[in-house]
Coordinates of C-alpha atoms (C1' of nucleotides) in Angstrom, one line a residue:
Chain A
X22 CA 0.0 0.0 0.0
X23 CA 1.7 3.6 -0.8
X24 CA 1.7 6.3 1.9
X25 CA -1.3 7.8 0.1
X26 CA -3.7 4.9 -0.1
X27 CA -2.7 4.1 3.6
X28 CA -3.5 8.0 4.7
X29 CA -6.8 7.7 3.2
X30 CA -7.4 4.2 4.8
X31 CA -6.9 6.0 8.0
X32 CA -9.4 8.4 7.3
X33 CA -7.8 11.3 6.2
X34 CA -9.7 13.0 3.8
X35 CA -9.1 15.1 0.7
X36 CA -8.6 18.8 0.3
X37 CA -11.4 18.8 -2.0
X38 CA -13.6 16.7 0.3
X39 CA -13.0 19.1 3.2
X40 CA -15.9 21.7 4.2
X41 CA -14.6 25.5 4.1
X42 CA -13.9 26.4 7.2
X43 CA -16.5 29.1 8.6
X44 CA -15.4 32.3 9.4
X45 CA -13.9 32.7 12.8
X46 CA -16.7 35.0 15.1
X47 CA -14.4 37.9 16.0
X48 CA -15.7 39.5 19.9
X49 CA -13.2 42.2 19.6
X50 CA -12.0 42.9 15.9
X51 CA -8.2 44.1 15.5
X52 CA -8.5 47.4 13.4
X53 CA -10.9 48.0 16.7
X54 CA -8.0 47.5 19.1
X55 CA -5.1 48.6 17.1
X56 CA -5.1 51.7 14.4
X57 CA -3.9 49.7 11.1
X58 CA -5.6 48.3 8.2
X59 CA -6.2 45.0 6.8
X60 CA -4.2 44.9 3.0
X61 CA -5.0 41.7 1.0
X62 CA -2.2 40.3 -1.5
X63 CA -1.9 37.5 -3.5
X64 CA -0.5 35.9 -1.4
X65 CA -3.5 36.6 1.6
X66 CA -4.1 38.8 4.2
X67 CA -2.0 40.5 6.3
X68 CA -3.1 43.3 9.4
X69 CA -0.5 46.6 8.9
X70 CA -0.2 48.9 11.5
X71 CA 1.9 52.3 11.1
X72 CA 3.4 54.9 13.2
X73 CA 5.3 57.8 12.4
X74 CA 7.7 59.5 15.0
X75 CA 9.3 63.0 14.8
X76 CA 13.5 62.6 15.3
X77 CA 12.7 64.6 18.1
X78 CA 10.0 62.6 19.8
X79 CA 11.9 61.7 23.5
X80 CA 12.0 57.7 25.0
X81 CA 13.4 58.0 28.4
X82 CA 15.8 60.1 28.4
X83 CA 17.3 60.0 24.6
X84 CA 15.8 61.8 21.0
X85 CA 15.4 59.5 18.5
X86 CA 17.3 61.9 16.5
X87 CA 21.0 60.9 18.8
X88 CA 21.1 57.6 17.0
X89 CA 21.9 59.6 13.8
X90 CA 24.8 61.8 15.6
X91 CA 26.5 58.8 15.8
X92 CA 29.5 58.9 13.0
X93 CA 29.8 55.5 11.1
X94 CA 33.1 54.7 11.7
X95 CA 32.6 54.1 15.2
X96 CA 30.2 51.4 15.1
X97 CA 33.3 48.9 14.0
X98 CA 34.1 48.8 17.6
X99 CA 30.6 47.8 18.2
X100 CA 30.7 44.6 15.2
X101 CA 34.1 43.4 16.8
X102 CA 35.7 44.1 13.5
X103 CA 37.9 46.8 13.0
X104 CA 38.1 46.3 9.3
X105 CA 34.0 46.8 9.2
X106 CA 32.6 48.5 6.7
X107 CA 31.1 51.7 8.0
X108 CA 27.5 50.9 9.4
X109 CA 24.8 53.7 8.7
X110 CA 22.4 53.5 11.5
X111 CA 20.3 55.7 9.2
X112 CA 19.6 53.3 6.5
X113 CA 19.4 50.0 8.9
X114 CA 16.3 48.4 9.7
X115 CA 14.9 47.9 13.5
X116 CA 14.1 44.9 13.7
X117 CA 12.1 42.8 16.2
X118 CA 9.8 39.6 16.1
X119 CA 7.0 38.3 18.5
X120 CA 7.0 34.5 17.7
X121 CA 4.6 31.5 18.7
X122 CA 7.3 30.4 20.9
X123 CA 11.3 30.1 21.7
X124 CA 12.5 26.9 19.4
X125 CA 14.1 27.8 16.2
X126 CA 12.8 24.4 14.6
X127 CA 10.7 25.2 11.6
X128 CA 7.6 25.0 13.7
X129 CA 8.0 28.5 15.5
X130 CA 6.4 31.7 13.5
X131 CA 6.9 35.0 13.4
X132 CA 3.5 36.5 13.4
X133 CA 4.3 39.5 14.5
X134 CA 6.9 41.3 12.2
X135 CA 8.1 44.9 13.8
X136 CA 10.3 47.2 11.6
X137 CA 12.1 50.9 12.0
X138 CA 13.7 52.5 9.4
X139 CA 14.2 56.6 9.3
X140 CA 12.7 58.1 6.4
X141 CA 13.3 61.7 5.5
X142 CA 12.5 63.6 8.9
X143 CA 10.4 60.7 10.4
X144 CA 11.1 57.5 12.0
X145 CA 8.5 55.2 10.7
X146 CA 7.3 51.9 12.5
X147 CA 5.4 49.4 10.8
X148 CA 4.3 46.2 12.4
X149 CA 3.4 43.3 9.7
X150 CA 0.7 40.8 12.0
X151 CA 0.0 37.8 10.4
X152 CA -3.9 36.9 11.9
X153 CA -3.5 33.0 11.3
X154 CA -1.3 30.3 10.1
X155 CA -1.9 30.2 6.5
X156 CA -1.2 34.3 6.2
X157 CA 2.3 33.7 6.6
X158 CA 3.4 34.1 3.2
X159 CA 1.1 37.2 2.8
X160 CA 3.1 38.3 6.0
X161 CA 6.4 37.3 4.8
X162 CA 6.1 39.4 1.4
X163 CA 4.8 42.9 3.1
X164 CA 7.3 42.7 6.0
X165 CA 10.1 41.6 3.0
X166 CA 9.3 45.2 0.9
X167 CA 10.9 47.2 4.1
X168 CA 13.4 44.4 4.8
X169 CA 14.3 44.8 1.2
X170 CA 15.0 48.3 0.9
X171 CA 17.2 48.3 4.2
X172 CA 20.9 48.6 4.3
X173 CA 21.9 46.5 7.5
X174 CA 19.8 45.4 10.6
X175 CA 20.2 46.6 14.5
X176 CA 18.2 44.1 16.5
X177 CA 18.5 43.1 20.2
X178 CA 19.7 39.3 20.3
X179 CA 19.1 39.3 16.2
X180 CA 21.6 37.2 15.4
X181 CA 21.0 34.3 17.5
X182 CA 16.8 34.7 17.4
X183 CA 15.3 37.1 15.6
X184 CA 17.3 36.8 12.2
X185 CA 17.4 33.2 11.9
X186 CA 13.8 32.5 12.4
X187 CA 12.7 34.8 9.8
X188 CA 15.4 33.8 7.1
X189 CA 14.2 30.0 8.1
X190 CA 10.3 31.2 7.5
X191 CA 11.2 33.2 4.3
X192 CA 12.6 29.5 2.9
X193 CA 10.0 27.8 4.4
X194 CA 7.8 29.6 2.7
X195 CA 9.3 29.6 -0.6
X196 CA 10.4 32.9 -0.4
X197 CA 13.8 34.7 -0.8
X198 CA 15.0 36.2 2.3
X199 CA 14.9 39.8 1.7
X200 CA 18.0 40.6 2.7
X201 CA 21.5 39.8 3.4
X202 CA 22.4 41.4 7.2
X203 CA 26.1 40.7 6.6
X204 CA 25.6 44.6 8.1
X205 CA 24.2 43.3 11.7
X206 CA 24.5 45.6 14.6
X207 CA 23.5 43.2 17.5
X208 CA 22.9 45.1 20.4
X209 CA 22.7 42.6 23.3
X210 CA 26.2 41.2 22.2
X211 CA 27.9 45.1 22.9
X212 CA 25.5 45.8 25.5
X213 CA 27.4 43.0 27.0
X214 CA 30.6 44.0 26.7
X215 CA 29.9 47.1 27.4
X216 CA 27.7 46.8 30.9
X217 CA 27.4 43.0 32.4
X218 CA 30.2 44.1 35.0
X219 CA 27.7 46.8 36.2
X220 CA 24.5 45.2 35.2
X221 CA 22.9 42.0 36.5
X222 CA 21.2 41.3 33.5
X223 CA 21.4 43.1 29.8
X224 CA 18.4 41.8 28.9
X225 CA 16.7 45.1 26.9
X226 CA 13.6 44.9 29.8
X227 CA 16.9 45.4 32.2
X228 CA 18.8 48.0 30.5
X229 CA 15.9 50.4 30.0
X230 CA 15.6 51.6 33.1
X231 CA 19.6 52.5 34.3
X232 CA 20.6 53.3 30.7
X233 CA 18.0 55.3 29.0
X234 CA 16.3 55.9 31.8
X235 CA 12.5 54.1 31.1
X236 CA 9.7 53.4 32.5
X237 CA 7.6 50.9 30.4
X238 CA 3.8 51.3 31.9
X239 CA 0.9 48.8 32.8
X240 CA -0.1 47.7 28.9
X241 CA 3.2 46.2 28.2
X242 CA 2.9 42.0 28.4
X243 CA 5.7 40.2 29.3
X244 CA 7.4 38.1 26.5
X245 CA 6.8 34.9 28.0
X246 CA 3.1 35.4 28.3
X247 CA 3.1 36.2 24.3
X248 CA 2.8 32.7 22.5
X249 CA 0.1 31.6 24.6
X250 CA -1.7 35.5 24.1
X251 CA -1.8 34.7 20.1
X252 CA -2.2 30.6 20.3
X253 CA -5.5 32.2 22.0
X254 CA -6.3 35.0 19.4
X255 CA -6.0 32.6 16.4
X256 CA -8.5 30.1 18.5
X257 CA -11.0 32.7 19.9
X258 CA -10.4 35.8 17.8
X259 CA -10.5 38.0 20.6
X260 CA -8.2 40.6 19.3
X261 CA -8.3 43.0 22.6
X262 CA -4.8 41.5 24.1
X263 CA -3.2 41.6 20.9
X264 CA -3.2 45.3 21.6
X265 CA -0.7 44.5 24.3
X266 CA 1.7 43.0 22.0
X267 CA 1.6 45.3 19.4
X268 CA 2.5 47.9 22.2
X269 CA 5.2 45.6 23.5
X270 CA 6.5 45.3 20.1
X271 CA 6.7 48.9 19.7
X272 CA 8.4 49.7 22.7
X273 CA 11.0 46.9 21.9
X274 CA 12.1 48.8 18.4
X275 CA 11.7 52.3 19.7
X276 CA 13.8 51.1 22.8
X277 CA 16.4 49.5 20.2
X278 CA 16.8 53.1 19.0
X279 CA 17.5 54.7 21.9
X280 CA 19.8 52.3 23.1
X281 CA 22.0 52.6 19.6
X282 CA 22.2 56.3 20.5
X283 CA 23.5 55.2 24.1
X284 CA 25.8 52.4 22.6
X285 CA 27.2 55.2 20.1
X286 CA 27.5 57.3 23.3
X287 CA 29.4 55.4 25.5
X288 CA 31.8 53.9 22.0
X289 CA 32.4 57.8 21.8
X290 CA 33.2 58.3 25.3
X291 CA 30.6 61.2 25.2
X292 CA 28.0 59.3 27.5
X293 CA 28.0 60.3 31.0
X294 CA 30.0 57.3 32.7
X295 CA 27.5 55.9 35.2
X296 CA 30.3 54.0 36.8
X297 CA 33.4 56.1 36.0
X298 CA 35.9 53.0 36.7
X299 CA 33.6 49.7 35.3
X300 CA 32.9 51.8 31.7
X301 CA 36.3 52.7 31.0
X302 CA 37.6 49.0 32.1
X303 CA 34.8 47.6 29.4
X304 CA 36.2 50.1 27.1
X305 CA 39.1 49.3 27.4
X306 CA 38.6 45.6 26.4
X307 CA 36.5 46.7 23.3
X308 CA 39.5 48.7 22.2
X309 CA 42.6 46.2 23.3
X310 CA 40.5 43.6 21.0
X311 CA 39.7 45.9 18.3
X312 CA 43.6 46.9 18.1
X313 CA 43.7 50.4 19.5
X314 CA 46.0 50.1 21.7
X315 CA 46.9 53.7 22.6
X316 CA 42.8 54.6 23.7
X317 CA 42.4 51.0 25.4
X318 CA 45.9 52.4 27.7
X319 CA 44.4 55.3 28.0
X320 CA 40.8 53.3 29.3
X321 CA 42.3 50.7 31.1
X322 CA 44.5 53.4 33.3
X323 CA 41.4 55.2 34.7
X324 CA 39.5 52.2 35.8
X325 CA 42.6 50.7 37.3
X326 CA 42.8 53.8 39.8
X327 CA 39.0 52.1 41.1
X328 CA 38.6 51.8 44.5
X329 CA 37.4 48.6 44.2
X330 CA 39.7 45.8 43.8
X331 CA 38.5 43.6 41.4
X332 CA 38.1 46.1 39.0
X333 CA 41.5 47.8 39.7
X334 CA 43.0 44.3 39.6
X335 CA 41.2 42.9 36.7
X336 CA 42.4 46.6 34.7
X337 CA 46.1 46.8 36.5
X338 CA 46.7 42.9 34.5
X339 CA 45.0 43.8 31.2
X340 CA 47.2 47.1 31.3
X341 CA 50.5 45.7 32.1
X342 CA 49.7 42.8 29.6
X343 CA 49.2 45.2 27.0
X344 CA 51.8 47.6 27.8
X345 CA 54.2 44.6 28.1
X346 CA 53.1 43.6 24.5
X347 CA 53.4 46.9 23.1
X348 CA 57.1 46.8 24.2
X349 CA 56.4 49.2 27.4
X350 CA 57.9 47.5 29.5
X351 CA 59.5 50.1 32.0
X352 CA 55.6 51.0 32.4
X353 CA 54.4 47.3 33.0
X354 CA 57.0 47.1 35.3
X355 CA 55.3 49.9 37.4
X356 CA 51.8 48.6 37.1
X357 CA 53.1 44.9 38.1
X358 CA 54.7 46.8 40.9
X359 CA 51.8 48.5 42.2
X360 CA 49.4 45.7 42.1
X361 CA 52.2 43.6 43.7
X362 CA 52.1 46.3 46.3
X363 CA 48.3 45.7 47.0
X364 CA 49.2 41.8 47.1
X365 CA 48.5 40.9 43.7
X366 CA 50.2 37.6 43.3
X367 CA 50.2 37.0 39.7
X368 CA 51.6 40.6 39.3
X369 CA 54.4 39.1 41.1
X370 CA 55.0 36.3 39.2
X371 CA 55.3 38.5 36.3
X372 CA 57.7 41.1 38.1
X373 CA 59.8 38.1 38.9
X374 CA 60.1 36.9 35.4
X375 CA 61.1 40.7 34.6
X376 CA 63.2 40.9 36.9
X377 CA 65.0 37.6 36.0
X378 CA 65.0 38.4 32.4
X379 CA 64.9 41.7 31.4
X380 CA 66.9 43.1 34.6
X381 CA 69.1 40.0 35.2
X382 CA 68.5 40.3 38.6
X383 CA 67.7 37.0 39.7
X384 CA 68.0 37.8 43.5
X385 CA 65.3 40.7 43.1
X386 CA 63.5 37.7 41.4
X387 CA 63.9 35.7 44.1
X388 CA 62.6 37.7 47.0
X389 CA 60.0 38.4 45.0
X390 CA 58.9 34.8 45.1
X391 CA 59.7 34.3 48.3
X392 CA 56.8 37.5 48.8
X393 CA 54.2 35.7 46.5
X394 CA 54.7 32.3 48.3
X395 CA 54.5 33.9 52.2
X396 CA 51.3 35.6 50.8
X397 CA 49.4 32.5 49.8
X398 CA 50.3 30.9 52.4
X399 CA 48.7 33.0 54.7
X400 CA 45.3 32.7 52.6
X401 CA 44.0 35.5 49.7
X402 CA 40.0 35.6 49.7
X403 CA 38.8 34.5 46.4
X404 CA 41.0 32.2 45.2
X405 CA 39.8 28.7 44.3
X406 CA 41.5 25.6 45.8
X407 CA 42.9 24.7 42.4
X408 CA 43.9 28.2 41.7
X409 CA 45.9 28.3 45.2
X410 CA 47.4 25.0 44.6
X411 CA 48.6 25.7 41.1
X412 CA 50.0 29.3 41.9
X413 CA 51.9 27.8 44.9
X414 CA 53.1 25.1 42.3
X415 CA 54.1 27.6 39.7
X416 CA 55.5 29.4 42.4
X417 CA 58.2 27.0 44.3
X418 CA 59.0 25.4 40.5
X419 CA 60.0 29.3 39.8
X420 CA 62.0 29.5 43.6
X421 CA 63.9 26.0 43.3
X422 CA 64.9 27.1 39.9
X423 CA 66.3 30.6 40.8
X424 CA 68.0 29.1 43.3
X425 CA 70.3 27.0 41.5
X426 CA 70.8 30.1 39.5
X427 CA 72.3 31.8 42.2
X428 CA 74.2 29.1 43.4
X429 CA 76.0 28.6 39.9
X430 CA 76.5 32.5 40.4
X431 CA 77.6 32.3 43.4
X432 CA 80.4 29.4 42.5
X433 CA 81.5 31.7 40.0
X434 CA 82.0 34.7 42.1
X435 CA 86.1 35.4 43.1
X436 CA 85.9 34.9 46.7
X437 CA 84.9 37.8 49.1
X438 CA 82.6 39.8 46.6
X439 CA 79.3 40.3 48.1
X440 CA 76.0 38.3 47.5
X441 CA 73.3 39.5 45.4
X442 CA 70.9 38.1 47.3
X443 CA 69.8 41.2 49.8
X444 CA 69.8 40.9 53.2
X445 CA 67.0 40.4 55.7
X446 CA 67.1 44.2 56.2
X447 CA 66.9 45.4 52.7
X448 CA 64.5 42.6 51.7
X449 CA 61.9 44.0 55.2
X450 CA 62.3 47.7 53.4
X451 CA 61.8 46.8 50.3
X452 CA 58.1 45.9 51.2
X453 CA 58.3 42.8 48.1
Chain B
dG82 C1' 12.6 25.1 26.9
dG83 C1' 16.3 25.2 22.2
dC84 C1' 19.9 27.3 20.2
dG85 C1' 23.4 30.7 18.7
dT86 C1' 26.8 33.7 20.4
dG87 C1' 30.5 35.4 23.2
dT88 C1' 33.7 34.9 27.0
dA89 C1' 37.0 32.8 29.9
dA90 C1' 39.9 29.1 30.9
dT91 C1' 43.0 25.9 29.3
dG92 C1' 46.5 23.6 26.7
dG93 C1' 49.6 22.9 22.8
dA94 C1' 52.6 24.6 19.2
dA95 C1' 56.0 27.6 17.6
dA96 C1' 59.2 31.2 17.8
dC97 C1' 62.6 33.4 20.3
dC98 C1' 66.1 34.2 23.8
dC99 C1' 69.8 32.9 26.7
dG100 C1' 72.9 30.2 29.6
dA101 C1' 75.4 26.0 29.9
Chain C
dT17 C1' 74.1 22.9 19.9
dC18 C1' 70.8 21.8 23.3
dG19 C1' 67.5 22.5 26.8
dG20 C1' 64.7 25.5 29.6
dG21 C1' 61.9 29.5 30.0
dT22 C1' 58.9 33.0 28.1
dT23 C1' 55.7 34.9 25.0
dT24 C1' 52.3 34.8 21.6
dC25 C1' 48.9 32.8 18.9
dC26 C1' 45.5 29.5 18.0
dA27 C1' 42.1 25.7 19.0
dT28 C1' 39.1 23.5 22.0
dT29 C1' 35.9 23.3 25.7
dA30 C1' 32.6 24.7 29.2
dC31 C1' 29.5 27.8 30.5
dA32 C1' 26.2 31.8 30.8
dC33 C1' 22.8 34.4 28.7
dG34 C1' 19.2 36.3 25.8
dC35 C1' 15.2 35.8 22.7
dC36 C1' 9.1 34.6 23.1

DNA sequence: GGCGTGTAATGGAAACCCGA
DNA sequence: TCGGGTTTCCATTACACGCC
């Protein structure tokens, strides 16, 4: 029996056979809920709603108008990729989805499709809602005219959700995707960089508040709540919480403006620092990896004069790394020093190799370990017990080996000429 | 709850330097 | 010339986190 003949034997029936479905009994009717219109295509029906913002209409605390006083050039600090193309904010689209739920398989829609672009003197959001299963392509094809005529995306978390479902739908559906966002601006990934020292979470529900400085008010839905709000619209037709999402939705992409003029802030070193030691030490990172040395030395010097220790530590190591590798090494020498001074005992593991190498000095070198290894022993907070154990390993592999150095030296010397090694005295005032 | 992305930790390879 | 130590670079792995 072939797989047809055995789908009708269990009762599955033919298209033709199959009774039109009746038209679902709306309570609440979208257009009555949301201002938009219904616009029919070959393809089917799709609800369009459309708002039109002034550059200088204010969310929180930023104009719509500061993403666009943002030069190009600086968002290749922002894609990780210092030979980016320049990125024009201006000609990007917004971008963001509500979806029948989190999997990327080729089950999950998009049936809500929100898009930003600027256009002349107006930012213009336009949310493409696709009112049941079989509008998709209709969806797909209105939603792919904006895509289309965008140069680059900025999304929150695009890359990894937003993006990929739609390009999958746009296949599924037989459709070419739109667009090719080799131009991506990904906000949650800077965001990241930029503010999870400071910030519990960089969620965009979490960054609204302490960045742009927003309040979101009572309509806006959670996201979780979402795929369960439409599975009940496309069952029901009871349009009145769709309202909700639409808002939600619309909040999301304005927010996703606001934010790039914040990003572009901080990147330019023009936003007020919030944290005037965390910023500059994730500055400093962004610009040591994007190979600006000379500004991420200039970043990673501020935050390492924080009063708190884990972020002068964490910036004193990046900076004498750098300087080290930038052939500075007088001035990693002093950084090393002053963290070794605070009890830093990696810094002194690298001021012992200096000293050993650079300043052939192997007695400095040596005291200098002998510091380190008195320091663990008496216990540093925060270390874990295989960090301890392999610091102290390091650390008498380092000692048994200068010693024999200065033993050799030591056989070599004429008789009477003095040790190297400093005395007691010396080593006490030295404070190593 | 699935998945893509980035980060940090780790280890290995290779190049280089220096002392024996 | 050889071996040990340092430094840099690269690959791999584990893990955290955000989206609806």
């Amino acid at each position: 029996m072939d797989l047809r003949s055995r789908l009708l034997h269990l009762g599955l029936r033919r298209a033709s056979e199959l009774e039109p479905r009746p038209p679902r009994r709306r309570s609440v009717p979208l257009e009555a809920v949301v201002a938009g219109e219904w616009r029919t295509t070959p393809a089917g029906q799709c609800f369009v709603a459309e708002q039109r913002f002034s550059l200088a209409y204010t969310h929180g605390r930023y104009r719509l108008s500061e993403a666009l006083s943002v030069p190009p050039h600086v968002w290749a600090l922002a894609l990780g990729d210092p030979a980016a193309e320049p990125f024009d904010v201006r000609r990007a689209a917004y971008l963001d989805i509500e979806t029948s739920g989190l999997s990327r398989s080729g089950g999950t829609v998009a049936f809500l499709i929100g898009l930003g672009s600027f256009e002349g003197d107006k930012f213009v959001l336009r949310q493409f809602f696709m009112p049941d299963y079989g509008e998709e392509p209709a969806t797909l094809h209105l939603a792919g005219e904006v895509l289309g005529a965008a140069d680059g995306l900025v999304s929150f978390n695009g890359r990894s959700f937003d993006w990929p479902i739609l390009e999958m739908r746009y296949i599924l559906a037989g459709q070419q995707p739109p667009l090719d966002p080799r131009q991506h601006l990904d906000l949650l990934l800077i965001a990241r960089r930029l503010w999870r020292r400071r910030l519990a979470s960089c969620a965009l529900s979490a960054l609204e508040h302490p960045l742009l400085g927003l309040e979101r008010d009572q309509r806006d839905v959670p996201g979780y709540l979402i795929p369960g709000l439409y599975n009940a619209y496309v069952q029901q037709g009871d349009a009145e919480p769709m309202a909700d999402v639409f808002y939600h939705n619309a909040m999301d992409i304005v927010s996703l403006v606001t934010l790039t003029a914040r990003v572009g802030h901080t990147l330019q070193a023009e936003a007020p620092a919030a944290d005037p030691y965390r910023d500059p030490l994730a500055l400093g990172i962004l610009y040591e990896r994007s190979g600006r040395p000379a500004e991420a030395v200039r970043a990673l010097r501020e935050a390492a004069r924080s009063p708190d220790d884990t972020i002068a530590t964490d910036a004193g190591r990046r900076l004498a790394l750098l300087l080290r590798r930038t052939g500075e090494h007088d001035a990693a020498m002093a950084v090393w020093q002053e963290l070794w001074a605070r009890g830093d005992v990696p810094a002194a593991i690298e001021l012992a190799k200096q000293y050993e190498h650079r300043q052939r000095d192997a007695a400095a070198a040596l005291t200098t370990v002998d510091g380190a290894i008195a320091r663990l022993e008496a216990g540093i907070a925060g270390l874990t017990r295989y960090e301890h154990r392999r610091l102290l390993r390091d650390l008498h592999h380092r000692r048994g080996r200068l010693m024999r150095r200065l033993e050799r030296q030591a056989a070599r010397r004429p008789a009477g000429e003095p040790s190297p090694r400093p005395t007691q005295e010396e080593e006490a005032s030295s404070g190593r």
